[in-house]
Amino acid sequence: MFQLLLICPILFSFLYQLSFVNNLNLTYFKLQSRCDYCYQRLKFKEMVPVLSFLLQKGKTKCCHRKLSYCYLVGEILAIFPAFFALQYTPMLTIDFTSFLLIYLFLLVFALYDLATLSIPIHLLFIFTICICILVPMHFISFFTISSLLHLIYWFSNKAIGYGDILLFSILSLALPFIIFSYLFLFTFIIGGGYALLQLTCFKNSKQIVPLIPFIFLAYNLINILQQYTYYGGIFI
Ligand SMILES: [Zn+2]
């Protein structure tokens, strides 16, 4: 558990920084961490999750530029799976490793979506490779669901972004059908509720709602429900 408390925020920071890399090649993985702005190498004390951000008052030490709050929020949220580690109830075929992998990537995608209203395709590719290696796959539901999602996109491409379609398709490969169905349902219930609230409170708003934060929320809601209401292998 204590290792996870340290490793998860570090992994999040690495993945979040990686999501903004434009020209990714293998040499990136050998490089030492650098400042987002002036590319100066970071010292060890500038890389300690959460604490570095707080001690540096949200600014880089080298060039005194403002750090994105997504780092702080993401590093704090990345700590939570460590508390589940000891008493994790597997969600059907989703063991803790799979849960953690999907959690961390969804967290990165959600914060990236909030910041840019898009999804980093190269990171989505890396996510797919990790799933193929680490997670039991569900090919039949993947082919069925991704075909249906592409059909939905074909007929109403302004209602949902193609990045969201790709992410849902990959999740359908990693998650059992029943869990994916709940994820899909809860995403649109929570997202729809928020869109309605936005429409009511800000009638002039342009109604661009990033979907991935709601996928992340739905994923957590399902996991919490699963931990507390587990009856005979299926949650209620
Ligand atoms: Zn700098």
CSV table of N, CA and C in Angstrom, one decimal, residues 127-220:
chain,number,residue,atom,x,y,z
A,127,PHE,N,-2.1,3.1,-24.1
A,127,PHE,CA,-3.1,2.4,-23.2
A,127,PHE,C,-3.6,1.1,-23.8
A,128,THR,N,-3.8,1.1,-25.1
A,128,THR,CA,-4.3,-0.1,-25.8
A,128,THR,C,-3.2,-1.2,-25.7
A,129,ILE,N,-2.0,-0.9,-25.9
A,129,ILE,CA,-0.9,-1.9,-25.7
A,129,ILE,C,-0.8,-2.4,-24.3
A,130,CYS,N,-0.9,-1.5,-23.3
A,130,CYS,CA,-0.9,-2.0,-21.9
A,130,CYS,C,-2.1,-2.9,-21.6
A,131,ILE,N,-3.3,-2.6,-22.2
A,131,ILE,CA,-4.4,-3.5,-22.0
A,131,ILE,C,-4.2,-4.9,-22.6
A,132,CYS,N,-3.6,-4.9,-23.8
A,132,CYS,CA,-3.4,-6.1,-24.5
A,132,CYS,C,-2.4,-7.0,-23.7
A,133,ILE,N,-1.5,-6.4,-23.0
A,133,ILE,CA,-0.5,-7.1,-22.3
A,133,ILE,C,-1.0,-7.5,-20.9
A,134,LEU,N,-1.7,-6.6,-20.2
A,134,LEU,CA,-2.0,-6.8,-18.8
A,134,LEU,C,-3.4,-7.3,-18.4
A,135,VAL,N,-4.3,-7.0,-19.3
A,135,VAL,CA,-5.8,-7.2,-18.9
A,135,VAL,C,-6.4,-8.3,-19.8
A,136,PRO,N,-7.2,-9.2,-19.1
A,136,PRO,CA,-8.0,-10.2,-19.9
A,136,PRO,C,-8.9,-9.4,-20.9
A,137,MET,N,-8.9,-9.9,-22.2
A,137,MET,CA,-9.6,-9.1,-23.2
A,137,MET,C,-11.0,-9.8,-23.5
A,138,HIS,N,-11.9,-8.9,-24.0
A,138,HIS,CA,-13.3,-9.4,-24.3
A,138,HIS,C,-13.5,-9.1,-25.8
A,139,PHE,N,-13.1,-10.0,-26.7
A,139,PHE,CA,-13.1,-9.7,-28.1
A,139,PHE,C,-14.5,-9.5,-28.7
A,140,ILE,N,-15.4,-10.4,-28.2
A,140,ILE,CA,-16.8,-10.4,-28.9
A,140,ILE,C,-17.5,-9.1,-28.5
A,141,SER,N,-17.5,-8.7,-27.2
A,141,SER,CA,-18.2,-7.4,-26.9
A,141,SER,C,-17.4,-6.3,-27.5
A,142,PHE,N,-16.1,-6.4,-27.7
A,142,PHE,CA,-15.3,-5.3,-28.3
A,142,PHE,C,-15.8,-5.1,-29.7
A,143,PHE,N,-15.9,-6.2,-30.5
A,143,PHE,CA,-16.3,-6.0,-31.9
A,143,PHE,C,-17.7,-5.5,-32.0
A,144,THR,N,-18.6,-6.0,-31.2
A,144,THR,CA,-20.0,-5.6,-31.2
A,144,THR,C,-20.1,-4.1,-30.8
A,145,ILE,N,-19.6,-3.8,-29.7
A,145,ILE,CA,-19.8,-2.4,-29.1
A,145,ILE,C,-19.0,-1.4,-30.0
A,146,SER,N,-17.8,-1.7,-30.5
A,146,SER,CA,-17.1,-0.7,-31.3
A,146,SER,C,-17.8,-0.5,-32.6
A,147,SER,N,-18.4,-1.5,-33.2
A,147,SER,CA,-19.1,-1.4,-34.4
A,147,SER,C,-20.4,-0.5,-34.2
A,148,LEU,N,-21.1,-0.8,-33.1
A,148,LEU,CA,-22.3,0.0,-32.8
A,148,LEU,C,-21.9,1.5,-32.5
A,149,LEU,N,-20.8,1.7,-31.8
A,149,LEU,CA,-20.4,3.1,-31.5
A,149,LEU,C,-20.0,3.8,-32.7
A,150,HIS,N,-19.3,3.1,-33.7
A,150,HIS,CA,-18.9,3.8,-34.9
A,150,HIS,C,-20.2,4.1,-35.8
A,151,LEU,N,-21.2,3.3,-35.7
A,151,LEU,CA,-22.4,3.5,-36.4
A,151,LEU,C,-23.1,4.8,-35.8
A,152,ILE,N,-23.1,4.9,-34.4
A,152,ILE,CA,-23.7,6.1,-33.8
A,152,ILE,C,-22.9,7.3,-34.2
A,153,TYR,N,-21.6,7.2,-34.3
A,153,TYR,CA,-20.8,8.4,-34.7
A,153,TYR,C,-21.1,8.7,-36.1
A,154,TRP,N,-21.3,7.7,-37.0
A,154,TRP,CA,-21.5,7.9,-38.4
A,154,TRP,C,-22.8,8.8,-38.6
A,155,PHE,N,-23.8,8.4,-37.8
A,155,PHE,CA,-25.1,9.1,-37.9
A,155,PHE,C,-25.2,10.4,-37.1
A,156,SER,N,-24.4,10.6,-36.1
A,156,SER,CA,-24.5,11.8,-35.3
A,156,SER,C,-23.2,12.3,-34.8
A,157,ASN,N,-22.3,12.6,-35.8
A,157,ASN,CA,-20.9,12.9,-35.4
A,157,ASN,C,-20.7,14.2,-34.6
A,158,LYS,N,-21.8,15.0,-34.5
A,158,LYS,CA,-21.6,16.2,-33.7
A,158,LYS,C,-22.0,16.0,-32.2
A,159,ALA,N,-22.7,14.9,-32.0
A,159,ALA,CA,-23.1,14.6,-30.6
A,159,ALA,C,-22.0,14.1,-29.7
A,160,ILE,N,-21.1,13.4,-30.3
A,160,ILE,CA,-20.0,12.8,-29.5
A,160,ILE,C,-18.7,12.9,-30.3
A,161,GLY,N,-17.6,13.1,-29.6
A,161,GLY,CA,-16.3,13.2,-30.3
A,161,GLY,C,-15.7,11.8,-30.7
A,162,TYR,N,-14.9,11.8,-31.7
A,162,TYR,CA,-14.4,10.5,-32.2
A,162,TYR,C,-13.4,9.9,-31.1
A,163,GLY,N,-12.7,10.8,-30.4
A,163,GLY,CA,-11.8,10.4,-29.4
A,163,GLY,C,-12.6,9.6,-28.3
A,164,ASP,N,-13.8,10.1,-28.0
A,164,ASP,CA,-14.6,9.4,-27.0
A,164,ASP,C,-15.0,8.0,-27.5
A,165,ILE,N,-15.4,7.9,-28.8
A,165,ILE,CA,-15.7,6.7,-29.4
A,165,ILE,C,-14.6,5.7,-29.3
A,166,LEU,N,-13.4,6.2,-29.6
A,166,LEU,CA,-12.2,5.3,-29.5
A,166,LEU,C,-11.9,4.8,-28.1
A,167,LEU,N,-12.1,5.7,-27.1
A,167,LEU,CA,-11.8,5.4,-25.7
A,167,LEU,C,-12.9,4.4,-25.3
A,168,PHE,N,-14.2,4.6,-25.6
A,168,PHE,CA,-15.2,3.6,-25.2
A,168,PHE,C,-14.9,2.3,-25.9
A,169,SER,N,-14.5,2.3,-27.1
A,169,SER,CA,-14.2,1.0,-27.8
A,169,SER,C,-13.1,0.2,-27.1
A,170,ILE,N,-12.0,1.0,-26.7
A,170,ILE,CA,-10.9,0.3,-26.0
A,170,ILE,C,-11.4,-0.2,-24.6
A,171,LEU,N,-12.2,0.6,-24.0
A,171,LEU,CA,-12.7,0.1,-22.7
A,171,LEU,C,-13.6,-1.1,-22.8
A,172,SER,N,-14.3,-1.2,-23.9
A,172,SER,CA,-15.1,-2.4,-24.1
A,172,SER,C,-14.3,-3.7,-24.3
A,173,LEU,N,-13.0,-3.5,-24.7
A,173,LEU,CA,-12.1,-4.6,-24.9
A,173,LEU,C,-11.6,-5.0,-23.5
A,174,ALA,N,-11.4,-4.1,-22.6
A,174,ALA,CA,-10.8,-4.4,-21.3
A,174,ALA,C,-11.9,-4.8,-20.2
A,175,LEU,N,-13.1,-4.3,-20.4
A,175,LEU,CA,-14.1,-4.5,-19.3
A,175,LEU,C,-15.1,-5.6,-19.7
A,176,PRO,N,-15.6,-6.4,-18.8
A,176,PRO,CA,-16.6,-7.4,-19.1
A,176,PRO,C,-17.9,-6.6,-19.5
A,177,PHE,N,-18.7,-7.2,-20.4
A,177,PHE,CA,-19.8,-6.5,-21.0
A,177,PHE,C,-20.7,-5.8,-20.0
A,178,ILE,N,-21.0,-6.5,-18.9
A,178,ILE,CA,-22.0,-6.0,-17.9
A,178,ILE,C,-21.4,-4.7,-17.2
A,179,ILE,N,-20.1,-4.7,-16.9
A,179,ILE,CA,-19.4,-3.6,-16.3
A,179,ILE,C,-19.4,-2.4,-17.3
A,180,PHE,N,-19.1,-2.8,-18.6
A,180,PHE,CA,-19.0,-1.7,-19.7
A,180,PHE,C,-20.4,-1.1,-19.8
A,181,SER,N,-21.5,-1.9,-19.8
A,181,SER,CA,-22.8,-1.4,-19.9
A,181,SER,C,-23.2,-0.4,-18.8
A,182,TYR,N,-22.8,-0.7,-17.6
A,182,TYR,CA,-23.0,0.2,-16.5
A,182,TYR,C,-22.2,1.5,-16.6
A,183,LEU,N,-20.9,1.3,-17.1
A,183,LEU,CA,-20.1,2.5,-17.3
A,183,LEU,C,-20.7,3.4,-18.3
A,184,PHE,N,-21.2,2.9,-19.4
A,184,PHE,CA,-21.7,3.7,-20.5
A,184,PHE,C,-23.0,4.4,-20.0
A,185,LEU,N,-23.8,3.6,-19.3
A,185,LEU,CA,-25.1,4.2,-18.7
A,185,LEU,C,-24.8,5.3,-17.8
A,186,PHE,N,-24.0,5.1,-16.8
A,186,PHE,CA,-23.7,6.1,-15.7
A,186,PHE,C,-23.0,7.3,-16.3
A,187,THR,N,-22.1,7.1,-17.3
A,187,THR,CA,-21.4,8.2,-18.0
A,187,THR,C,-22.5,9.2,-18.5
A,188,PHE,N,-23.5,8.7,-19.2
A,188,PHE,CA,-24.5,9.6,-19.9
A,188,PHE,C,-25.5,10.1,-18.9
A,189,ILE,N,-25.7,9.3,-17.8
A,189,ILE,CA,-26.6,9.9,-16.7
A,189,ILE,C,-26.0,11.0,-16.0
A,190,ILE,N,-24.7,10.9,-15.6
A,190,ILE,CA,-24.0,12.0,-14.9
A,190,ILE,C,-23.7,13.1,-15.9
A,191,GLY,N,-23.2,12.8,-17.1
A,191,GLY,CA,-22.9,13.8,-18.1
A,191,GLY,C,-24.2,14.6,-18.5
A,192,GLY,N,-25.3,13.8,-18.7
A,192,GLY,CA,-26.5,14.4,-19.1
A,192,GLY,C,-27.1,15.4,-18.0
A,193,GLY,N,-27.0,14.9,-16.8
A,193,GLY,CA,-27.4,15.7,-15.6
A,193,GLY,C,-26.6,17.1,-15.6
A,194,TYR,N,-25.3,16.9,-15.8
A,194,TYR,CA,-24.4,18.1,-15.8
A,194,TYR,C,-24.8,19.1,-17.0
A,195,ALA,N,-25.0,18.5,-18.1
A,195,ALA,CA,-25.3,19.3,-19.3
A,195,ALA,C,-26.6,20.1,-19.1
A,196,LEU,N,-27.6,19.4,-18.5
A,196,LEU,CA,-28.9,20.0,-18.2
A,196,LEU,C,-28.8,21.1,-17.2
A,197,LEU,N,-27.9,20.9,-16.2
A,197,LEU,CA,-27.7,21.9,-15.2
A,197,LEU,C,-27.0,23.1,-15.8
A,198,GLN,N,-26.0,22.9,-16.7
A,198,GLN,CA,-25.3,23.9,-17.4
A,198,GLN,C,-26.3,24.8,-18.3
A,199,LEU,N,-27.2,24.0,-18.9
A,199,LEU,CA,-28.2,24.7,-19.8
A,199,LEU,C,-29.1,25.6,-19.0
A,200,THR,N,-29.5,25.1,-17.8
A,200,THR,CA,-30.4,25.8,-16.9
A,200,THR,C,-29.7,27.0,-16.3
A,201,CYS,N,-28.5,26.9,-15.8
A,201,CYS,CA,-27.8,28.0,-15.1
A,201,CYS,C,-27.2,29.0,-16.1
A,202,PHE,N,-26.6,28.5,-17.2
A,202,PHE,CA,-26.0,29.4,-18.2
A,202,PHE,C,-26.6,29.2,-19.6
A,203,LYS,N,-27.7,29.9,-19.8
A,203,LYS,CA,-28.5,29.7,-21.0
A,203,LYS,C,-27.7,30.0,-22.3
A,204,ASN,N,-26.7,30.9,-22.2
A,204,ASN,CA,-25.9,31.3,-23.4
A,204,ASN,C,-24.7,30.4,-23.6
A,205,SER,N,-24.5,29.4,-22.7
A,205,SER,CA,-23.3,28.6,-22.9
A,205,SER,C,-23.3,27.8,-24.1
A,206,LYS,N,-22.1,27.5,-24.7
A,206,LYS,CA,-22.0,26.8,-26.0
A,206,LYS,C,-22.3,25.3,-25.9
A,207,GLN,N,-22.4,24.8,-24.6
A,207,GLN,CA,-22.7,23.4,-24.4
A,207,GLN,C,-21.6,22.4,-24.9
A,208,ILE,N,-20.4,22.8,-24.8
A,208,ILE,CA,-19.3,21.9,-25.1
A,208,ILE,C,-19.0,21.2,-23.8
A,209,VAL,N,-19.4,19.9,-23.7
A,209,VAL,CA,-19.1,19.2,-22.4
A,209,VAL,C,-18.1,18.1,-22.7
A,210,PRO,N,-16.9,18.2,-22.0
A,210,PRO,CA,-15.9,17.1,-22.1
A,210,PRO,C,-16.5,15.9,-21.5
A,211,LEU,N,-16.4,14.8,-22.3
A,211,LEU,CA,-17.1,13.5,-21.8
A,211,LEU,C,-16.2,12.7,-20.9
A,212,ILE,N,-14.9,12.7,-21.1
A,212,ILE,CA,-14.1,11.8,-20.4
A,212,ILE,C,-14.1,12.0,-18.9
A,213,PRO,N,-14.2,13.2,-18.3
A,213,PRO,CA,-14.3,13.3,-16.9
A,213,PRO,C,-15.5,12.5,-16.3
A,214,PHE,N,-16.6,12.5,-17.1
A,214,PHE,CA,-17.8,11.7,-16.7
A,214,PHE,C,-17.6,10.2,-16.8
A,215,ILE,N,-16.7,9.8,-17.8
A,215,ILE,CA,-16.4,8.4,-17.9
A,215,ILE,C,-15.6,8.0,-16.6
A,216,PHE,N,-14.6,8.9,-16.2
A,216,PHE,CA,-13.8,8.6,-15.0
A,216,PHE,C,-14.7,8.6,-13.8
A,217,LEU,N,-15.7,9.5,-13.7
A,217,LEU,CA,-16.6,9.5,-12.5
A,217,LEU,C,-17.4,8.3,-12.5
A,218,ALA,N,-17.9,7.9,-13.7
A,218,ALA,CA,-18.8,6.7,-13.7
A,218,ALA,C,-18.0,5.4,-13.3
A,219,TYR,N,-16.7,5.4,-13.8
A,219,TYR,CA,-15.8,4.2,-13.5
A,219,TYR,C,-15.6,4.1,-12.0
A,220,ASN,N,-15.5,5.3,-11.3
A,220,ASN,CA,-15.3,5.3,-9.9
A,220,ASN,C,-16.6,4.9,-9.1
